[in-house]
PDB file of C-alpha atoms in Angstrom:
ATOM      1  CA  MET A   1     136.420 130.219 118.908  1.00 55.00           C
ATOM      2  CA  PRO A   2     137.071 129.030 122.469  1.00 65.00           C
ATOM      3  CA  ALA A   3     139.639 131.160 124.239  1.00 61.00           C
ATOM      4  CA  PRO A   4     142.934 129.302 124.577  1.00 85.00           C
ATOM      5  CA  TYR A   5     142.494 126.933 127.489  1.00 93.00           C
ATOM      6  CA  PRO A   6     145.012 127.475 130.288  1.00 93.00           C
ATOM      7  CA  LEU A   7     147.271 124.569 131.082  1.00 94.00           C
ATOM      8  CA  LEU A   8     146.662 122.677 134.296  1.00 94.00           C
ATOM      9  CA  GLU A   9     148.667 123.809 137.281  1.00 92.00           C
ATOM     10  CA  MET A  10     151.124 121.068 138.100  1.00 93.00           C
ATOM     11  CA  PRO A  11     150.318 119.233 141.352  1.00 93.00           C
ATOM     12  CA  PRO A  12     152.714 119.702 144.264  1.00 91.00           C
ATOM     13  CA  GLY A  13     155.607 117.369 144.763  1.00 91.00           C
ATOM     14  CA  ASN A  14     158.417 115.865 142.741  1.00 91.00           C
ATOM     15  CA  PHE A  15     158.070 113.860 139.528  1.00 89.00           C
ATOM     16  CA  SER A  16     160.674 111.379 140.785  1.00 90.00           C
ATOM     17  CA  ASN A  17     158.717 110.693 143.988  1.00 94.00           C
ATOM     18  CA  PRO A  18     156.546 107.619 143.329  1.00 93.00           C
ATOM     19  CA  PHE A  19     153.707 108.968 145.487  1.00 95.00           C
ATOM     20  CA  ASP A  20     153.664 112.309 143.676  1.00 95.00           C
ATOM     21  CA  PHE A  21     154.181 110.766 140.239  1.00 94.00           C
ATOM     22  CA  PRO A  22     150.610 109.638 139.367  1.00 94.00           C
ATOM     23  CA  ALA A  23     149.045 113.110 139.668  1.00 95.00           C
ATOM     24  CA  ILE A  24     152.026 114.944 138.159  1.00 95.00           C
ATOM     25  CA  ASN A  25     152.304 112.535 135.237  1.00 94.00           C
ATOM     26  CA  MET A  26     148.549 112.707 134.619  1.00 95.00           C
ATOM     27  CA  ALA A  27     148.588 116.508 134.650  1.00 96.00           C
ATOM     28  CA  ALA A  28     151.506 116.560 132.211  1.00 96.00           C
ATOM     29  CA  ALA A  29     149.633 114.255 129.831  1.00 96.00           C
ATOM     30  CA  HIS A  30     146.517 116.370 130.072  1.00 97.00           C
ATOM     31  CA  ASN A  31     148.494 119.522 129.325  1.00 97.00           C
ATOM     32  CA  MET A  32     149.753 117.887 126.140  1.00 97.00           C
ATOM     33  CA  PHE A  33     146.133 117.383 125.065  1.00 97.00           C
ATOM     34  CA  ILE A  34     145.254 120.990 125.923  1.00 96.00           C
ATOM     35  CA  GLN A  35     148.229 122.209 123.920  1.00 96.00           C
ATOM     36  CA  GLY A  36     146.958 120.214 120.952  1.00 96.00           C
ATOM     37  CA  ILE A  37     143.387 121.480 121.230  1.00 96.00           C
ATOM     38  CA  ASN A  38     144.566 125.078 121.479  1.00 95.00           C
ATOM     39  CA  ALA A  39     146.736 124.618 118.392  1.00 96.00           C
ATOM     40  CA  MET A  40     143.837 123.104 116.438  1.00 96.00           C
ATOM     41  CA  ALA A  41     141.653 126.099 117.268  1.00 95.00           C
ATOM     42  CA  ALA A  42     144.382 128.668 116.665  1.00 94.00           C
ATOM     43  CA  HIS A  43     145.255 127.408 113.192  1.00 95.00           C
ATOM     44  CA  ALA A  44     141.735 126.530 112.046  1.00 95.00           C
ATOM     45  CA  PHE A  45     140.975 129.749 110.144  1.00 92.00           C
ATOM     46  CA  TYR A  46     144.371 130.001 108.476  1.00 93.00           C
ATOM     47  CA  VAL A  47     144.735 126.606 106.833  1.00 94.00           C
ATOM     48  CA  LYS A  48     144.226 126.390 103.096  1.00 93.00           C
ATOM     49  CA  ASP A  49     145.347 124.634  99.938  1.00 94.00           C
ATOM     50  CA  GLU A  50     148.334 122.296 100.371  1.00 95.00           C
ATOM     51  CA  ARG A  51     148.392 122.796 104.146  1.00 96.00           C
ATOM     52  CA  ILE A  52     144.951 121.291 104.687  1.00 97.00           C
ATOM     53  CA  GLN A  53     145.972 117.640 104.597  1.00 98.00           C
ATOM     54  CA  PRO A  54     148.954 118.046 106.968  1.00 98.00           C
ATOM     55  CA  PHE A  55     146.725 120.011 109.345  1.00 98.00           C
ATOM     56  CA  VAL A  56     144.034 117.328 109.219  1.00 98.00           C
ATOM     57  CA  LEU A  57     146.674 114.740 110.126  1.00 98.00           C
ATOM     58  CA  PHE A  58     147.808 116.942 113.007  1.00 98.00           C
ATOM     59  CA  CYS A  59     144.230 117.206 114.299  1.00 98.00           C
ATOM     60  CA  LEU A  60     143.550 113.482 113.927  1.00 98.00           C
ATOM     61  CA  THR A  61     146.743 112.669 115.795  1.00 98.00           C
ATOM     62  CA  VAL A  62     145.841 114.990 118.663  1.00 98.00           C
ATOM     63  CA  LEU A  63     142.475 113.263 118.988  1.00 97.00           C
ATOM     64  CA  GLU A  64     144.010 109.812 118.671  1.00 96.00           C
ATOM     65  CA  ILE A  65     146.396 110.363 121.584  1.00 96.00           C
ATOM     66  CA  VAL A  66     143.399 111.453 123.667  1.00 96.00           C
ATOM     67  CA  HIS A  67     141.646 108.193 122.763  1.00 94.00           C
ATOM     68  CA  HIS A  68     144.815 106.183 123.404  1.00 93.00           C
ATOM     69  CA  HIS A  69     145.092 107.730 126.853  1.00 94.00           C
ATOM     70  CA  HIS A  70     141.480 106.918 127.697  1.00 94.00           C
ATOM     71  CA  ARG A  71     141.777 103.350 126.423  1.00 92.00           C
ATOM     72  CA  LEU A  72     144.767 102.781 128.696  1.00 94.00           C
ATOM     73  CA  GLU A  73     142.859 104.214 131.634  1.00 95.00           C
ATOM     74  CA  GLU A  74     139.757 102.110 131.055  1.00 94.00           C
ATOM     75  CA  THR A  75     141.490  98.840 130.155  1.00 93.00           C
ATOM     76  CA  PHE A  76     144.372  98.913 132.635  1.00 95.00           C
ATOM     77  CA  TYR A  77     145.230 101.952 134.727  1.00 96.00           C
ATOM     78  CA  PHE A  78     141.996 102.608 136.596  1.00 95.00           C
ATOM     79  CA  ASP A  79     141.564  98.956 137.523  1.00 95.00           C
ATOM     80  CA  ALA A  80     145.163  98.748 138.707  1.00 96.00           C
ATOM     81  CA  LEU A  81     144.706 101.773 140.948  1.00 96.00           C
ATOM     82  CA  GLU A  82     141.310 100.706 142.256  1.00 95.00           C
ATOM     83  CA  LYS A  83     142.786  97.501 143.650  1.00 95.00           C
ATOM     84  CA  ASN A  84     144.140  99.696 146.438  1.00 95.00           C
ATOM     85  CA  LEU A  85     142.025 102.843 146.185  1.00 94.00           C
ATOM     86  CA  GLY A  86     138.816 100.853 146.301  1.00 94.00           C
ATOM     87  CA  GLU A  87     136.401  99.626 143.658  1.00 93.00           C
ATOM     88  CA  GLY A  88     134.518 102.514 142.104  1.00 93.00           C
ATOM     89  CA  TYR A  89     136.984 105.191 143.194  1.00 94.00           C
ATOM     90  CA  LEU A  90     137.554 106.227 139.570  1.00 93.00           C
ATOM     91  CA  THR A  91     134.105 105.390 138.211  1.00 93.00           C
ATOM     92  CA  GLU A  92     133.252 109.063 137.927  1.00 93.00           C
ATOM     93  CA  SER A  93     136.267 109.612 135.697  1.00 92.00           C
ATOM     94  CA  LYS A  94     135.132 106.783 133.428  1.00 90.00           C
ATOM     95  CA  GLU A  95     131.625 108.206 133.273  1.00 93.00           C
ATOM     96  CA  GLU A  96     132.962 111.654 132.362  1.00 94.00           C
ATOM     97  CA  HIS A  97     134.547 110.181 129.246  1.00 94.00           C
ATOM     98  CA  ALA A  98     131.058 109.586 127.893  1.00 93.00           C
ATOM     99  CA  THR A  99     130.231 113.313 128.091  1.00 94.00           C
ATOM    100  CA  PHE A 100     132.663 114.223 125.325  1.00 95.00           C
ATOM    101  CA  VAL A 101     134.138 111.142 123.632  1.00 95.00           C
ATOM    102  CA  PRO A 102     131.176 110.628 121.235  1.00 95.00           C
ATOM    103  CA  GLN A 103     131.515 114.249 120.094  1.00 96.00           C
ATOM    104  CA  ILE A 104     135.245 113.790 119.551  1.00 96.00           C
ATOM    105  CA  GLU A 105     134.495 110.697 117.490  1.00 96.00           C
ATOM    106  CA  ALA A 106     132.126 112.770 115.337  1.00 96.00           C
ATOM    107  CA  THR A 107     134.919 115.292 114.770  1.00 97.00           C
ATOM    108  CA  GLU A 108     137.273 112.478 113.821  1.00 97.00           C
ATOM    109  CA  SER A 109     134.790 111.092 111.311  1.00 97.00           C
ATOM    110  CA  TRP A 110     134.447 114.511 109.680  1.00 98.00           C
ATOM    111  CA  LEU A 111     138.224 115.005 109.531  1.00 98.00           C
ATOM    112  CA  LYS A 112     138.679 111.562 107.977  1.00 98.00           C
ATOM    113  CA  GLU A 113     136.164 112.464 105.295  1.00 98.00           C
ATOM    114  CA  ILE A 114     138.274 115.529 104.502  1.00 98.00           C
ATOM    115  CA  ARG A 115     141.407 113.394 104.492  1.00 97.00           C
ATOM    116  CA  ASP A 116     139.753 110.964 102.064  1.00 98.00           C
ATOM    117  CA  GLY A 117     138.425 113.692  99.768  1.00 97.00           C
ATOM    118  CA  LYS A 118     134.778 113.139 100.722  1.00 97.00           C
ATOM    119  CA  ALA A 119     134.276 116.498 102.458  1.00 97.00           C
ATOM    120  CA  THR A 120     135.643 120.028 102.172  1.00 97.00           C
ATOM    121  CA  TYR A 121     137.668 121.611 104.935  1.00 98.00           C
ATOM    122  CA  ASP A 122     136.066 124.575 106.697  1.00 97.00           C
ATOM    123  CA  GLY A 123     137.726 126.378 109.605  1.00 95.00           C
ATOM    124  CA  SER A 124     134.470 127.615 111.092  1.00 94.00           C
ATOM    125  CA  ALA A 125     133.070 124.096 111.033  1.00 96.00           C
ATOM    126  CA  LEU A 126     136.153 122.788 112.837  1.00 97.00           C
ATOM    127  CA  LEU A 127     135.756 125.367 115.589  1.00 95.00           C
ATOM    128  CA  THR A 128     132.088 124.442 115.941  1.00 95.00           C
ATOM    129  CA  GLN A 129     133.142 120.812 116.324  1.00 95.00           C
ATOM    130  CA  ILE A 130     135.776 121.697 118.948  1.00 96.00           C
ATOM    131  CA  ASN A 131     133.242 123.785 120.866  1.00 94.00           C
ATOM    132  CA  SER A 132     130.903 120.787 121.048  1.00 94.00           C
ATOM    133  CA  TRP A 133     133.246 118.846 123.330  1.00 96.00           C
ATOM    134  CA  SER A 134     136.183 120.926 124.546  1.00 94.00           C
ATOM    135  CA  ASP A 135     134.608 122.457 127.670  1.00 94.00           C
ATOM    136  CA  ASP A 136     133.465 119.077 128.976  1.00 95.00           C
ATOM    137  CA  MET A 137     136.839 117.573 128.181  1.00 95.00           C
ATOM    138  CA  ILE A 138     138.785 120.307 129.971  1.00 93.00           C
ATOM    139  CA  HIS A 139     136.550 119.934 133.038  1.00 93.00           C
ATOM    140  CA  HIS A 140     137.282 116.216 133.046  1.00 94.00           C
ATOM    141  CA  LEU A 141     141.032 116.690 132.650  1.00 94.00           C
ATOM    142  CA  ASN A 142     141.127 118.950 135.686  1.00 92.00           C
ATOM    143  CA  HIS A 143     138.889 116.750 137.805  1.00 91.00           C
ATOM    144  CA  GLU A 144     140.745 113.529 137.077  1.00 93.00           C
ATOM    145  CA  VAL A 145     144.044 114.859 138.398  1.00 93.00           C
ATOM    146  CA  GLU A 146     142.372 115.810 141.675  1.00 90.00           C
ATOM    147  CA  ARG A 147     141.393 112.177 142.247  1.00 89.00           C
ATOM    148  CA  LEU A 148     145.059 111.159 142.255  1.00 92.00           C
ATOM    149  CA  ASN A 149     146.248 113.464 145.009  1.00 88.00           C
ATOM    150  CA  ARG A 150     149.393 112.253 146.717  1.00 91.00           C
ATOM    151  CA  ASP A 151     147.846 111.846 150.172  1.00 91.00           C
ATOM    152  CA  ASN A 152     145.402 109.222 148.883  1.00 90.00           C
ATOM    153  CA  ILE A 153     148.141 107.516 146.896  1.00 94.00           C
ATOM    154  CA  LYS A 154     150.633 107.428 149.766  1.00 94.00           C
ATOM    155  CA  GLU A 155     148.047 106.084 152.189  1.00 94.00           C
ATOM    156  CA  ARG A 156     147.140 103.113 149.999  1.00 95.00           C
ATOM    157  CA  PHE A 157     150.263 102.142 148.018  1.00 96.00           C
ATOM    158  CA  ASN A 158     153.872 101.332 148.656  1.00 96.00           C
ATOM    159  CA  GLU A 159     156.664 102.349 146.286  1.00 95.00           C
ATOM    160  CA  ASN A 160     157.080  98.924 144.711  1.00 96.00           C
ATOM    161  CA  GLU A 161     153.376  98.685 143.888  1.00 96.00           C
ATOM    162  CA  LEU A 162     153.399 102.073 142.194  1.00 96.00           C
ATOM    163  CA  LYS A 163     156.553 101.330 140.217  1.00 94.00           C
ATOM    164  CA  ALA A 164     155.076  98.029 139.036  1.00 96.00           C
ATOM    165  CA  ILE A 165     151.904  99.774 137.861  1.00 96.00           C
ATOM    166  CA  ASP A 166     153.915 102.413 136.019  1.00 93.00           C
ATOM    167  CA  ASN A 167     156.117  99.798 134.319  1.00 92.00           C
ATOM    168  CA  GLN A 168     153.058  97.923 133.124  1.00 94.00           C
ATOM    169  CA  PHE A 169     151.421 101.160 132.005  1.00 92.00           C
ATOM    170  CA  MET A 170     154.409 102.064 129.818  1.00 88.00           C
ATOM    171  CA  LYS A 171     154.429  98.584 128.266  1.00 90.00           C
ATOM    172  CA  HIS A 172     150.752  98.932 127.383  1.00 90.00           C
ATOM    173  CA  ALA A 173     151.263 102.501 126.144  1.00 87.00           C
ATOM    174  CA  LEU A 174     154.077 101.641 123.747  1.00 84.00           C
ATOM    175  CA  LYS A 175     152.614  98.332 122.547  1.00 84.00           C
ATOM    176  CA  ASP A 176     150.175  99.785 120.022  1.00 79.00           C
ATOM    177  CA  VAL A 177     151.467 103.329 119.598  1.00 84.00           C
ATOM    178  CA  ASN A 178     152.198 104.673 116.105  1.00 90.00           C
ATOM    179  CA  LEU A 179     155.827 105.753 116.283  1.00 90.00           C
ATOM    180  CA  TYR A 180     155.467 108.090 113.300  1.00 95.00           C
ATOM    181  CA  THR A 181     152.501 110.042 114.658  1.00 96.00           C
ATOM    182  CA  SER A 182     151.960 109.632 118.402  1.00 94.00           C
ATOM    183  CA  LEU A 183     155.591 110.199 119.372  1.00 93.00           C
ATOM    184  CA  PRO A 184     156.135 113.362 117.285  1.00 96.00           C
ATOM    185  CA  ILE A 185     152.866 114.866 118.537  1.00 96.00           C
ATOM    186  CA  SER A 186     154.030 114.338 122.118  1.00 94.00           C
ATOM    187  CA  VAL A 187     156.999 116.596 121.392  1.00 94.00           C
ATOM    188  CA  VAL A 188     155.340 119.374 119.405  1.00 95.00           C
ATOM    189  CA  CYS A 189     152.411 119.538 121.846  1.00 96.00           C
ATOM    190  CA  GLY A 190     154.627 119.311 124.876  1.00 93.00           C
ATOM    191  CA  ASN A 191     154.812 121.772 127.734  1.00 93.00           C
ATOM    192  CA  PRO A 192     158.201 123.478 128.147  1.00 91.00           C
ATOM    193  CA  VAL A 193     157.607 123.448 131.916  1.00 91.00           C
ATOM    194  CA  THR A 194     157.645 119.622 131.909  1.00 92.00           C
ATOM    195  CA  PRO A 195     160.377 118.653 129.420  1.00 89.00           C
ATOM    196  CA  TRP A 196     160.611 115.214 131.047  1.00 88.00           C
ATOM    197  CA  PHE A 197     157.168 114.266 129.684  1.00 90.00           C
ATOM    198  CA  PRO A 198     156.511 111.812 128.185  1.00 86.00           C
ATOM    199  CA  PRO A 199     158.969 109.749 130.255  1.00 82.00           C
ATOM    200  CA  LEU A 200     160.510 107.952 127.291  1.00 82.00           C
ATOM    201  CA  PRO A 201     163.984 106.387 127.207  1.00 84.00           C
ATOM    202  CA  LEU A 202     166.538 108.860 125.845  1.00 87.00           C
ATOM    203  CA  PRO A 203     167.279 106.827 122.677  1.00 90.00           C
ATOM    204  CA  LEU A 204     163.572 106.847 121.822  1.00 88.00           C
ATOM    205  CA  LYS A 205     163.386 110.603 122.380  1.00 87.00           C
ATOM    206  CA  TRP A 206     166.253 111.157 119.967  1.00 90.00           C
ATOM    207  CA  ALA A 207     164.746 108.743 117.441  1.00 94.00           C
ATOM    208  CA  THR A 208     161.480 110.661 117.632  1.00 91.00           C
ATOM    209  CA  ARG A 209     163.118 113.999 116.966  1.00 90.00           C
ATOM    210  CA  TYR A 210     165.476 112.908 114.197  1.00 90.00           C
ATOM    211  CA  TRP A 211     163.742 109.959 112.545  1.00 94.00           C
ATOM    212  CA  PHE A 212     160.074 109.364 113.361  1.00 94.00           C
ATOM    213  CA  SER A 213     159.248 113.052 112.882  1.00 93.00           C
ATOM    214  CA  ARG A 214     160.436 113.069 109.275  1.00 93.00           C
ATOM    215  CA  ARG A 215     157.606 111.120 107.658  1.00 94.00           C
ATOM    216  CA  HIS A 216     154.894 113.723 108.368  1.00 96.00           C
ATOM    217  CA  ARG A 217     157.044 116.755 109.150  1.00 96.00           C
ATOM    218  CA  GLU A 218     154.571 119.201 107.566  1.00 97.00           C
ATOM    219  CA  ALA A 219     151.891 118.112 110.042  1.00 98.00           C
ATOM    220  CA  TRP A 220     154.055 118.724 113.115  1.00 97.00           C
ATOM    221  CA  GLU A 221     154.656 122.337 112.072  1.00 96.00           C
ATOM    222  CA  PHE A 222     151.238 123.113 113.588  1.00 96.00           C
ATOM    223  CA  GLY A 223     152.435 122.152 117.049  1.00 96.00           C
ATOM    224  CA  PRO A 224     152.859 124.940 119.602  1.00 95.00           C
ATOM    225  CA  VAL A 225     156.366 123.755 120.532  1.00 94.00           C
ATOM    226  CA  GLY A 226     159.429 123.339 118.334  1.00 92.00           C
ATOM    227  CA  TRP A 227     161.777 120.373 118.254  1.00 89.00           C
ATOM    228  CA  ASP A 228     164.048 122.338 120.563  1.00 87.00           C
ATOM    229  CA  GLY A 229     161.307 122.384 123.200  1.00 87.00           C
ATOM    230  CA  LYS A 230     160.725 126.120 122.913  1.00 91.00           C
ATOM    231  CA  PRO A 231     157.229 127.623 122.430  1.00 93.00           C
ATOM    232  CA  LYS A 232     156.292 128.906 118.988  1.00 91.00           C
ATOM    233  CA  ALA A 233     154.045 131.857 118.259  1.00 84.00           C
ATOM    234  CA  LEU A 234     150.593 130.695 117.182  1.00 76.00           C
ATOM    235  CA  PRO A 235     148.294 132.663 114.880  1.00 79.00           C
ATOM    236  CA  SER A 236     145.444 134.550 116.484  1.00 62.00           C
ATOM    237  CA  PRO A 237     142.072 133.811 114.829  1.00 51.00           C
ATOM    238  CA  PRO A 238     139.919 136.853 114.063  1.00 49.00           C
ATOM    239  CA  THR A 239     137.392 137.861 116.705  1.00 50.00           C
TER     240      THR A 239
END
């Protein structure tokens, strides 16, 4: 299996500073994805019987939030930033998506076949699938944050412009999100170092923990973080 991927080092600055926010927020989102991938790999060999379907849902939700993130980037966020950063500034990030997204989609298709009873779960096969795209994805996640360094942002935006972009981003993000899957996964794949991510209103955070998490609670048990925000011990696959 791939060794657990290290989380991205958080960019310098303060989350509440609008010029620091884009890189810090992006890194926090990317760390959530890395947490999810590591959990998928760590649990893969140990899942059997009645735990297979909840685990498959966990894996599908991890991959869906990756897709959701990329859709927001490609349909809104990158264009909004390039109005000031310059056309094509984030083209390389878009192109990097193509190096691993098709492989992720293949993994999703396989997991959906298991979910629908058309294929049999196999931990080794899941790890092979993860290995087909995870290295390229992790490279991309690191590289993308570098493009949003605060010096570039501060040189080309004012605070009001950045706040307007972020407000629109959150509206787009919450418009088509599945409250019963995407929100719980953001908690159980969170990073204890950044408890403020995702930057949801407090009532929605409480609703996630005490209501939206209940429908698929068995699936969220595979997350590396508990509902209290503290890390959980993950199983160690055999070498």
